[in-house]
Amino acid sequence: MDGTGDETLRLWQEFTVSYRYPVVFTRQAFSPGNRALADLLGNAGTPAAVFPVADAGVMAADPALAERLGAYASRHPGSLRLLAPVQVLPGGEKSKDGPGQVERLHRLFLKHRLCRHSVVLAMGGGAFLDVVGYAASTAHRGIRLLRMPTTTLSQNDAGVGVKNGYNSFGRKNWVGTFVPPFAVLNDFQFLGTLPERHLRSGMAEAVKVAVIKDADFFRFLFAQRARLATFCRAEVEEMVVRCAGIHLAHIAAGDPFESGSARPLDFGHWAAHAIEDWCQGDILHGEAVAAGIALDCLYAAEIGLVSPPVMERVIALLRDLGFLLAVPALRCIDLQEALDRFRQHLGGRLAVTLPTGIGSSREVDRIDLPLLQRCRERLMLSRREEDDEESSHGRRTAGT
Ligand SMILES: NC(=O)c1ccc[n+]([C@@H]2O[C@H](COP(=O)([O-])OP(=O)(O)OC[C@H]3O[C@@H](n4cnc5c(N)ncnc54)[C@H](O)[C@@H]3O)[C@@H](O)[C@H]2O)c1
Ligand SMILES: [Zn+2]
């Protein structure tokens, strides 16, 4: 604008926002003497205005929960004030399909006059928390969210991170936001009512982070696999705490809002997402992830990234935890299309995380499709072995 013919003017805007939120582990969070929740909410000097919402599956398993929360609020009036009784909404993957649940939540927030200073207290599995998180992050451009995850998968992965969203156009998590929670409170008591299949599902995410990030954690999982497979409380709780910690460290150290292409935490997930889409709710996220990890480990061994014994150890751990890896849907998915979708999801450049040993990984930007297809065949050939195992252990087959 100086008469030299250059008509471009550039102003710069720059600021940094730092995030910090606590992830607390406890047992019986609503027992009157437990101060964990009151301490998370009561820091501002005035009681937090709390709007509690719960996954219907959690409430069905523990109908007295609403009453306990009411009594807890009465006992800690300086820390929290309930804006309404617990609102119960559907949970599970179907509740995440389309915008219906988000609209329901927005109407409830409006009706109960939530503002940016209110706290949405969400109790539920990963799917429920994803949708409530999205609704909270978009109402008033962001209402504070306190997550109380109720499944192993949400306590050790989905509930502790920064992603919210729901499925749209037949694609997992197509609509979503990156908004960190106000706090996370993991109450191990919830795991007491969780069906075994769901208890196991979350262990796949633990194997995932152990294989690519933490050899010591892998050794723990391998050594304790028999106790984990029978859901022994101490080992399950240690698994949850360590896995959540690794996820948190990764988010903080890396690329929290995923602006790059690399997504190490999506190890095993490109195939898992395709399997889940194919199964339309008949397979759990962790069950699909276990199959995805097995496929990627077989491929990593074929291209010489990991030695066959390492690959076999990972597969043995998944099987011993009770996962059925040769899921029928794996045979049906179009591997090229699944990789293409994953490439789109990443923003255009393919970056598939593969292990290079136990506790380390690298990204590859090309996949040899015929070789991958052969790995799939190999995995599917192990189906008979798994069927024999299943009938001797009485396990349920994942996926149809
Ligand atoms: N946001 C993220 O970063 C992230 C990461 C990983 C996975 N996820 C998402 O998490 C979802 C899977 O979550 P999930 O494995 O927790 O399953 P889920 O949310 O589907 O819940 C499983 C089922 O268990 C019920 N349930 C939940 N807690 C219970 C309890 N304590 N007792 C009895 N029943 C209970 C639910 O009603 C539901 O029917 C997927 O949609 C996945 O995409 C999100
Ligand atoms: Zn996952």
Short mmCIF file of C-alpha atoms and ligand atoms in Angstrom, two decimals:
data_model
loop_
_atom_site.label_atom_id
_atom_site.label_comp_id
_atom_site.label_asym_id
_atom_site.label_seq_id
_atom_site.Cartn_x
_atom_site.Cartn_y
_atom_site.Cartn_z
CA MET A 1 0.00 0.00 0.00
CA ASP A 2 3.00 2.26 -0.44
CA GLY A 3 2.48 3.27 -4.02
CA THR A 4 5.09 0.77 -5.29
CA GLY A 5 2.39 -1.44 -6.73
CA ASP A 6 2.59 -4.04 -3.96
CA GLU A 7 -1.02 -4.34 -2.79
CA THR A 8 -0.39 -7.04 -0.18
CA LEU A 9 -0.48 -6.22 3.50
CA ARG A 10 0.22 -8.90 6.07
CA LEU A 11 -0.52 -8.74 9.77
CA TRP A 12 0.52 -11.59 12.04
CA GLN A 13 -1.51 -13.07 14.85
CA GLU A 14 0.25 -15.43 17.19
CA PHE A 15 -0.49 -16.84 20.63
CA THR A 16 0.06 -20.00 22.56
CA VAL A 17 -2.57 -21.74 24.64
CA SER A 18 -1.32 -24.27 27.11
CA TYR A 19 -3.52 -27.07 28.41
CA ARG A 20 -3.33 -28.90 31.69
CA TYR A 21 -5.89 -31.31 33.05
CA PRO A 22 -5.82 -33.90 35.79
CA VAL A 23 -6.49 -37.61 35.19
CA VAL A 24 -7.36 -39.08 38.57
CA PHE A 25 -7.78 -42.76 39.48
CA THR A 26 -10.00 -43.75 42.36
CA ARG A 27 -12.51 -46.30 43.60
CA GLN A 28 -16.11 -45.53 44.62
CA ALA A 29 -15.97 -41.90 43.57
CA PHE A 30 -19.46 -41.15 44.96
CA SER A 31 -18.90 -42.63 48.39
CA PRO A 32 -19.45 -39.62 50.69
CA GLY A 33 -15.93 -39.59 52.14
CA ASN A 34 -14.15 -39.74 48.76
CA ARG A 35 -12.91 -36.21 48.04
CA ALA A 36 -11.57 -36.83 44.51
CA LEU A 37 -14.57 -35.37 42.66
CA ALA A 38 -15.13 -32.54 45.14
CA ASP A 39 -11.47 -31.57 44.88
CA LEU A 40 -11.60 -31.51 41.08
CA LEU A 41 -14.63 -29.23 41.13
CA GLY A 42 -14.23 -27.11 44.22
CA ASN A 43 -11.15 -25.09 43.35
CA ALA A 44 -12.88 -21.93 42.19
CA GLY A 45 -14.24 -20.94 45.64
CA THR A 46 -17.84 -21.27 44.49
CA PRO A 47 -19.52 -24.62 43.85
CA ALA A 48 -19.37 -25.79 40.24
CA ALA A 49 -22.73 -26.00 38.45
CA VAL A 50 -22.70 -29.64 37.35
CA PHE A 51 -24.89 -31.23 34.70
CA PRO A 52 -24.65 -35.04 35.00
CA VAL A 53 -25.30 -37.28 32.00
CA ALA A 54 -24.95 -41.05 32.00
CA ASP A 55 -24.73 -43.90 29.50
CA ALA A 56 -27.92 -46.01 29.75
CA GLY A 57 -25.82 -49.18 29.90
CA VAL A 58 -24.02 -47.92 33.00
CA MET A 59 -27.27 -46.88 34.68
CA ALA A 60 -28.93 -50.22 33.89
CA ALA A 61 -26.00 -52.02 35.51
CA ASP A 62 -26.02 -49.74 38.57
CA PRO A 63 -29.41 -48.04 39.03
CA ALA A 64 -28.46 -46.60 42.45
CA LEU A 65 -25.78 -44.42 40.82
CA ALA A 66 -28.06 -41.37 40.46
CA GLU A 67 -29.01 -41.51 44.12
CA ARG A 68 -25.37 -41.83 45.21
CA LEU A 69 -24.37 -38.81 43.12
CA GLY A 70 -27.27 -36.79 44.62
CA ALA A 71 -26.18 -37.71 48.14
CA TYR A 72 -22.57 -36.87 47.28
CA ALA A 73 -23.55 -33.41 46.03
CA SER A 74 -25.53 -32.78 49.24
CA ARG A 75 -22.48 -33.79 51.26
CA HIS A 76 -20.13 -31.43 49.33
CA PRO A 77 -22.19 -28.26 48.75
CA GLY A 78 -19.10 -26.06 48.64
CA SER A 79 -17.74 -27.96 45.65
CA LEU A 80 -20.68 -28.84 43.46
CA ARG A 81 -24.31 -28.08 42.81
CA LEU A 82 -26.32 -30.34 40.48
CA LEU A 83 -28.25 -28.45 37.79
CA ALA A 84 -30.53 -31.47 37.27
CA PRO A 85 -30.81 -35.13 38.22
CA VAL A 86 -28.69 -37.54 36.14
CA GLN A 87 -29.90 -37.50 32.52
CA VAL A 88 -29.75 -40.96 31.02
CA LEU A 89 -29.06 -41.32 27.30
CA PRO A 90 -28.23 -44.30 25.08
CA GLY A 91 -24.62 -45.48 25.03
CA GLY A 92 -22.65 -47.77 22.74
CA GLU A 93 -21.61 -47.36 19.11
CA LYS A 94 -25.15 -46.79 17.77
CA SER A 95 -25.52 -43.68 19.95
CA LYS A 96 -22.55 -42.27 18.00
CA ASP A 97 -24.12 -42.78 14.59
CA GLY A 98 -25.30 -39.46 13.20
CA PRO A 99 -26.09 -36.18 14.95
CA GLY A 100 -29.23 -37.33 16.87
CA GLN A 101 -27.61 -37.68 20.27
CA VAL A 102 -25.75 -34.37 19.87
CA GLU A 103 -29.01 -32.55 19.19
CA ARG A 104 -30.63 -34.20 22.20
CA LEU A 105 -27.74 -33.06 24.37
CA HIS A 106 -27.78 -29.50 23.01
CA ARG A 107 -31.50 -29.25 23.80
CA LEU A 108 -30.86 -30.48 27.33
CA PHE A 109 -28.03 -27.96 27.78
CA LEU A 110 -30.38 -25.20 26.60
CA LYS A 111 -33.28 -26.34 28.77
CA HIS A 112 -31.12 -26.50 31.89
CA ARG A 113 -29.39 -23.19 31.06
CA LEU A 114 -25.82 -24.42 30.93
CA CYS A 115 -23.23 -21.73 30.34
CA ARG A 116 -19.51 -21.82 29.62
CA HIS A 117 -18.81 -22.05 33.35
CA SER A 118 -21.01 -25.10 33.88
CA VAL A 119 -19.46 -28.54 33.99
CA VAL A 120 -20.92 -31.45 32.02
CA LEU A 121 -20.20 -34.58 34.06
CA ALA A 122 -20.27 -37.48 31.60
CA MET A 123 -20.30 -41.09 32.81
CA GLY A 124 -20.06 -43.74 30.13
CA GLY A 125 -18.11 -45.79 27.65
CA GLY A 126 -15.89 -44.40 24.89
CA ALA A 127 -18.73 -43.98 22.40
CA PHE A 128 -20.90 -42.07 24.87
CA LEU A 129 -17.98 -39.86 25.93
CA ASP A 130 -17.08 -39.12 22.31
CA VAL A 131 -20.59 -37.78 21.61
CA VAL A 132 -21.05 -35.92 24.89
CA GLY A 133 -17.59 -34.43 24.39
CA TYR A 134 -18.54 -33.23 20.94
CA ALA A 135 -21.82 -31.74 22.19
CA ALA A 136 -20.04 -30.00 25.09
CA SER A 137 -17.24 -28.69 22.87
CA THR A 138 -19.68 -27.14 20.39
CA ALA A 139 -22.34 -25.66 22.74
CA HIS A 140 -21.50 -22.05 23.61
CA ARG A 141 -18.22 -22.72 21.73
CA GLY A 142 -17.18 -25.00 24.56
CA ILE A 143 -18.61 -26.04 27.92
CA ARG A 144 -16.27 -27.67 30.43
CA LEU A 145 -16.33 -31.47 30.38
CA LEU A 146 -15.48 -33.78 33.25
CA ARG A 147 -15.26 -37.33 31.93
CA MET A 148 -15.89 -40.37 34.09
CA PRO A 149 -15.04 -43.27 31.76
CA THR A 150 -16.71 -46.56 32.63
CA THR A 151 -15.02 -49.16 30.39
CA THR A 152 -11.43 -50.39 30.26
CA LEU A 153 -11.06 -48.91 26.78
CA SER A 154 -12.34 -45.50 27.80
CA GLN A 155 -10.33 -45.47 31.04
CA ASN A 156 -7.05 -46.37 29.35
CA ASP A 157 -7.47 -44.60 26.00
CA ALA A 158 -10.66 -42.98 24.67
CA GLY A 159 -11.57 -41.02 27.80
CA VAL A 160 -8.19 -39.52 28.65
CA GLY A 161 -7.36 -37.80 25.36
CA VAL A 162 -8.45 -34.72 23.43
CA LYS A 163 -10.73 -36.11 20.70
CA ASN A 164 -14.51 -35.94 20.52
CA GLY A 165 -16.86 -36.87 17.72
CA TYR A 166 -19.43 -39.08 16.09
CA ASN A 167 -19.82 -41.26 13.00
CA SER A 168 -21.25 -39.75 9.86
CA PHE A 169 -21.71 -40.77 6.19
CA GLY A 170 -20.96 -44.34 7.28
CA ARG A 171 -17.45 -43.28 8.42
CA LYS A 172 -16.13 -43.59 11.95
CA ASN A 173 -15.52 -40.30 13.77
CA TRP A 174 -16.03 -38.26 10.61
CA VAL A 175 -17.39 -35.30 12.57
CA GLY A 176 -15.35 -34.23 15.56
CA THR A 177 -13.31 -31.74 17.53
CA PHE A 178 -10.01 -31.65 19.34
CA VAL A 179 -10.92 -30.19 22.72
CA PRO A 180 -9.22 -31.31 25.93
CA PRO A 181 -11.45 -32.15 28.91
CA PHE A 182 -11.59 -30.09 32.09
CA ALA A 183 -10.69 -33.25 34.05
CA VAL A 184 -10.91 -37.05 33.93
CA LEU A 185 -11.93 -39.18 36.89
CA ASN A 186 -11.38 -42.91 36.41
CA ASP A 187 -13.36 -44.93 38.94
CA PHE A 188 -12.35 -48.61 38.90
CA GLN A 189 -15.66 -49.53 40.49
CA PHE A 190 -17.37 -49.09 37.11
CA LEU A 191 -15.36 -52.01 35.72
CA GLY A 192 -17.14 -54.29 38.18
CA THR A 193 -20.35 -54.22 36.12
CA LEU A 194 -18.73 -54.30 32.70
CA PRO A 195 -19.33 -57.50 30.65
CA GLU A 196 -16.17 -59.57 30.10
CA ARG A 197 -16.10 -58.97 26.36
CA HIS A 198 -15.88 -55.23 26.97
CA LEU A 199 -13.31 -55.69 29.75
CA ARG A 200 -11.10 -57.53 27.28
CA SER A 201 -11.67 -55.09 24.42
CA GLY A 202 -9.70 -52.31 26.13
CA MET A 203 -6.68 -54.58 26.49
CA ALA A 204 -6.08 -54.32 22.72
CA GLU A 205 -5.24 -50.63 23.13
CA ALA A 206 -2.77 -51.55 25.87
CA VAL A 207 -1.06 -54.07 23.58
CA LYS A 208 -1.03 -51.38 20.88
CA VAL A 209 0.87 -48.79 22.93
CA ALA A 210 3.13 -51.41 24.49
CA VAL A 211 4.24 -52.75 21.10
CA ILE A 212 5.04 -49.38 19.59
CA LYS A 213 6.13 -47.41 22.66
CA ASP A 214 7.04 -49.29 25.79
CA ALA A 215 8.91 -52.59 25.98
CA ASP A 216 8.65 -52.67 29.78
CA PHE A 217 4.86 -52.38 29.61
CA PHE A 218 4.83 -55.17 27.01
CA ARG A 219 6.84 -57.38 29.39
CA PHE A 220 4.26 -56.68 32.11
CA LEU A 221 1.33 -57.55 29.80
CA PHE A 222 3.04 -60.71 28.61
CA ALA A 223 4.01 -61.88 32.09
CA GLN A 224 0.52 -61.19 33.47
CA ARG A 225 -1.46 -62.35 30.44
CA ALA A 226 -3.12 -65.25 32.25
CA ARG A 227 -4.29 -63.00 35.09
CA LEU A 228 -5.41 -60.31 32.65
CA ALA A 229 -7.30 -62.90 30.61
CA THR A 230 -9.25 -63.84 33.73
CA PHE A 231 -9.74 -60.17 34.63
CA CYS A 232 -7.84 -60.19 37.93
CA ARG A 233 -8.49 -56.80 39.45
CA ALA A 234 -4.98 -55.71 40.43
CA GLU A 235 -3.48 -56.50 37.01
CA VAL A 236 -6.39 -54.94 35.10
CA GLU A 237 -6.06 -51.76 37.15
CA GLU A 238 -2.29 -51.60 36.64
CA MET A 239 -2.84 -52.13 32.91
CA VAL A 240 -5.36 -49.24 32.83
CA VAL A 241 -3.13 -46.79 34.74
CA ARG A 242 0.00 -47.54 32.72
CA CYS A 243 -1.80 -47.49 29.39
CA ALA A 244 -3.52 -44.17 30.20
CA GLY A 245 -0.15 -42.72 31.23
CA ILE A 246 1.49 -43.74 27.94
CA HIS A 247 -1.40 -42.20 25.97
CA LEU A 248 -1.15 -38.97 27.94
CA ALA A 249 2.63 -38.75 27.49
CA HIS A 250 2.28 -39.36 23.78
CA ILE A 251 -0.37 -36.68 23.33
CA ALA A 252 1.69 -34.12 25.24
CA ALA A 253 4.98 -34.91 23.54
CA GLY A 254 3.81 -35.27 19.99
CA ASP A 255 1.20 -33.61 17.91
CA PRO A 256 -1.87 -33.30 20.20
CA PHE A 257 -4.20 -31.92 17.55
CA GLU A 258 -2.83 -34.17 14.81
CA SER A 259 -1.81 -31.56 12.28
CA GLY A 260 0.80 -33.86 10.74
CA SER A 261 0.22 -37.16 8.99
CA ALA A 262 1.90 -39.50 11.46
CA ARG A 263 -0.45 -41.17 13.95
CA PRO A 264 1.41 -43.80 15.93
CA LEU A 265 -1.59 -44.33 18.20
CA ASP A 266 -3.50 -45.47 15.13
CA PHE A 267 -1.28 -48.57 14.90
CA GLY A 268 -3.57 -51.42 13.84
CA HIS A 269 -6.45 -49.02 13.30
CA TRP A 270 -6.61 -48.66 9.53
CA ALA A 271 -7.81 -52.25 9.18
CA ALA A 272 -9.77 -52.02 12.44
CA HIS A 273 -11.88 -49.14 11.15
CA ALA A 274 -12.70 -51.05 7.97
CA ILE A 275 -13.60 -54.16 9.99
CA GLU A 276 -15.84 -52.09 12.27
CA ASP A 277 -17.56 -50.44 9.30
CA TRP A 278 -18.14 -53.85 7.76
CA CYS A 279 -19.51 -55.38 10.96
CA GLN A 280 -21.88 -52.50 11.67
CA GLY A 281 -21.68 -52.83 15.44
CA ASP A 282 -21.23 -56.61 15.69
CA ILE A 283 -17.60 -56.28 16.70
CA LEU A 284 -16.11 -54.19 19.49
CA HIS A 285 -13.51 -51.53 18.76
CA GLY A 286 -10.80 -53.37 20.70
CA GLU A 287 -11.61 -56.68 19.01
CA ALA A 288 -11.16 -55.05 15.60
CA VAL A 289 -7.97 -53.35 16.77
CA ALA A 290 -6.54 -56.70 17.93
CA ALA A 291 -7.10 -58.15 14.43
CA GLY A 292 -5.60 -55.00 12.89
CA ILE A 293 -2.50 -55.24 15.08
CA ALA A 294 -2.05 -58.91 14.15
CA LEU A 295 -2.31 -58.12 10.43
CA ASP A 296 0.16 -55.22 10.65
CA CYS A 297 2.61 -57.32 12.69
CA LEU A 298 2.50 -60.12 10.11
CA TYR A 299 3.16 -57.54 7.40
CA ALA A 300 5.97 -55.90 9.39
CA ALA A 301 7.62 -59.32 9.71
CA GLU A 302 7.20 -60.02 5.97
CA ILE A 303 9.01 -56.80 5.03
CA GLY A 304 11.74 -57.43 7.61
CA LEU A 305 10.86 -54.65 10.06
CA VAL A 306 10.43 -57.09 12.94
CA SER A 307 11.78 -60.58 13.41
CA PRO A 308 9.32 -63.49 13.20
CA PRO A 309 9.74 -64.30 16.94
CA VAL A 310 8.73 -60.72 17.86
CA MET A 311 5.69 -60.92 15.61
CA GLU A 312 4.77 -64.30 17.08
CA ARG A 313 5.09 -62.95 20.62
CA VAL A 314 2.65 -60.10 19.91
CA ILE A 315 0.17 -62.48 18.30
CA ALA A 316 0.54 -64.95 21.17
CA LEU A 317 -0.15 -62.18 23.69
CA LEU A 318 -3.32 -61.11 21.87
CA ARG A 319 -4.54 -64.71 21.61
CA ASP A 320 -3.72 -65.47 25.25
CA LEU A 321 -5.67 -62.40 26.31
CA GLY A 322 -8.62 -64.04 24.58
CA PHE A 323 -8.81 -62.18 21.26
CA LEU A 324 -9.86 -64.03 18.14
CA LEU A 325 -7.70 -62.55 15.43
CA ALA A 326 -8.93 -64.25 12.27
CA VAL A 327 -12.21 -62.33 12.40
CA PRO A 328 -14.42 -63.24 9.43
CA ALA A 329 -14.86 -59.58 8.44
CA LEU A 330 -11.14 -59.35 7.74
CA ARG A 331 -11.66 -61.66 4.77
CA CYS A 332 -14.44 -59.42 3.44
CA ILE A 333 -12.90 -55.95 3.60
CA ASP A 334 -11.31 -54.37 0.55
CA LEU A 335 -7.76 -53.73 1.75
CA GLN A 336 -6.96 -51.15 -0.93
CA GLU A 337 -10.11 -49.19 -0.15
CA ALA A 338 -9.42 -49.40 3.58
CA LEU A 339 -5.93 -47.97 3.04
CA ASP A 340 -7.31 -45.24 0.77
CA ARG A 341 -9.84 -44.22 3.40
CA PHE A 342 -7.13 -44.15 6.03
CA ARG A 343 -5.01 -41.99 3.73
CA GLN A 344 -7.91 -39.55 3.37
CA HIS A 345 -8.49 -39.58 7.11
CA LEU A 346 -4.82 -38.64 7.63
CA GLY A 347 -5.10 -35.74 5.24
CA GLY A 348 -3.75 -37.08 1.96
CA ARG A 349 -0.43 -38.79 2.74
CA LEU A 350 -0.39 -42.42 3.83
CA ALA A 351 1.48 -43.04 7.08
CA VAL A 352 0.97 -46.52 8.47
CA THR A 353 2.69 -47.17 11.78
CA LEU A 354 4.47 -50.52 11.93
CA PRO A 355 6.54 -51.98 14.75
CA THR A 356 10.30 -52.23 14.36
CA GLY A 357 10.66 -54.28 17.54
CA ILE A 358 8.93 -54.30 20.89
CA GLY A 359 8.65 -50.69 22.05
CA SER A 360 9.54 -48.98 18.79
CA SER A 361 7.91 -48.21 15.47
CA ARG A 362 8.20 -46.32 12.21
CA GLU A 363 5.87 -44.94 9.59
CA VAL A 364 5.67 -46.39 6.10
CA ASP A 365 4.06 -44.51 3.23
CA ARG A 366 3.67 -47.48 0.88
CA ILE A 367 2.04 -50.83 1.38
CA ASP A 368 2.69 -53.77 -0.94
CA LEU A 369 -0.89 -54.87 -1.53
CA PRO A 370 -0.26 -58.45 -2.80
CA LEU A 371 2.01 -59.04 0.20
CA LEU A 372 -0.62 -57.61 2.54
CA GLN A 373 -3.20 -59.89 0.98
CA ARG A 374 -0.95 -62.88 1.62
CA CYS A 375 -0.60 -61.78 5.27
CA ARG A 376 -4.36 -61.66 5.53
CA GLU A 377 -4.61 -65.18 4.08
CA ARG A 378 -2.09 -66.42 6.63
CA LEU A 379 -4.06 -64.86 9.46
CA MET A 380 -7.31 -66.31 8.15
CA LEU A 381 -5.72 -69.77 7.89
CA SER A 382 -5.20 -69.68 11.64
CA ARG A 383 -8.99 -69.54 11.98
CA ARG A 384 -9.34 -73.28 12.54
CA GLU A 385 -6.77 -73.18 15.35
CA GLU A 386 -8.71 -70.34 16.95
CA ASP A 387 -12.01 -72.22 16.60
CA ASP A 388 -10.51 -75.20 18.44
CA GLU A 389 -9.16 -72.87 21.13
CA GLU A 390 -12.50 -71.14 21.39
CA SER A 391 -14.45 -74.31 21.94
CA SER A 392 -12.03 -75.39 24.66
CA HIS A 393 -12.20 -71.96 26.39
CA GLY A 394 -15.85 -71.16 25.69
CA ARG A 395 -14.99 -67.76 24.24
CA ARG A 396 -17.25 -65.75 22.02
CA THR A 397 -16.27 -65.24 18.41
CA ALA A 398 -15.87 -61.60 17.54
CA GLY A 399 -17.44 -60.23 14.41
CA THR A 400 -19.75 -61.87 11.96
N1 LIG B 1 -11.84 -40.23 21.48
C1 LIG B 1 -10.85 -41.07 21.36
O1 LIG B 1 -9.67 -40.68 21.42
C2 LIG B 1 -11.13 -42.54 21.20
C3 LIG B 1 -10.07 -43.46 21.31
C4 LIG B 1 -10.36 -44.82 21.21
C5 LIG B 1 -11.67 -45.24 21.00
N2 LIG B 1 -12.66 -44.31 20.89
C6 LIG B 1 -14.05 -44.73 20.66
O2 LIG B 1 -14.52 -45.42 21.81
C7 LIG B 1 -15.62 -46.26 21.40
C8 LIG B 1 -15.53 -47.59 22.11
O3 LIG B 1 -15.67 -47.38 23.48
P1 LIG B 1 -15.88 -48.55 24.54
O4 LIG B 1 -15.01 -49.68 24.21
O5 LIG B 1 -15.77 -47.92 25.85
O6 LIG B 1 -17.34 -49.10 24.25
P2 LIG B 1 -18.77 -48.42 24.28
O7 LIG B 1 -18.73 -46.99 24.62
O8 LIG B 1 -19.42 -48.80 23.00
O9 LIG B 1 -19.50 -49.14 25.51
C9 LIG B 1 -19.71 -50.50 25.47
C10 LIG B 1 -21.07 -50.93 26.03
O10 LIG B 1 -20.94 -51.08 27.44
C11 LIG B 1 -21.93 -50.33 28.13
N3 LIG B 1 -21.24 -49.91 29.35
C12 LIG B 1 -20.35 -48.90 29.48
N4 LIG B 1 -19.85 -48.91 30.72
C13 LIG B 1 -20.45 -49.90 31.39
C14 LIG B 1 -20.34 -50.39 32.73
N5 LIG B 1 -19.47 -49.88 33.60
N6 LIG B 1 -21.11 -51.44 33.09
C15 LIG B 1 -21.96 -52.00 32.20
N7 LIG B 1 -22.10 -51.60 30.92
C16 LIG B 1 -21.35 -50.55 30.53
C17 LIG B 1 -22.33 -49.25 27.16
O11 LIG B 1 -23.67 -48.84 27.39
C18 LIG B 1 -22.20 -49.94 25.83
O12 LIG B 1 -23.35 -50.67 25.53
C19 LIG B 1 -15.55 -46.35 19.89
O13 LIG B 1 -16.59 -45.58 19.34
C20 LIG B 1 -14.20 -45.73 19.55
O14 LIG B 1 -14.20 -45.09 18.29
C21 LIG B 1 -12.42 -42.98 20.98
ZN ZN B 2 -8.58 -47.32 19.31
#
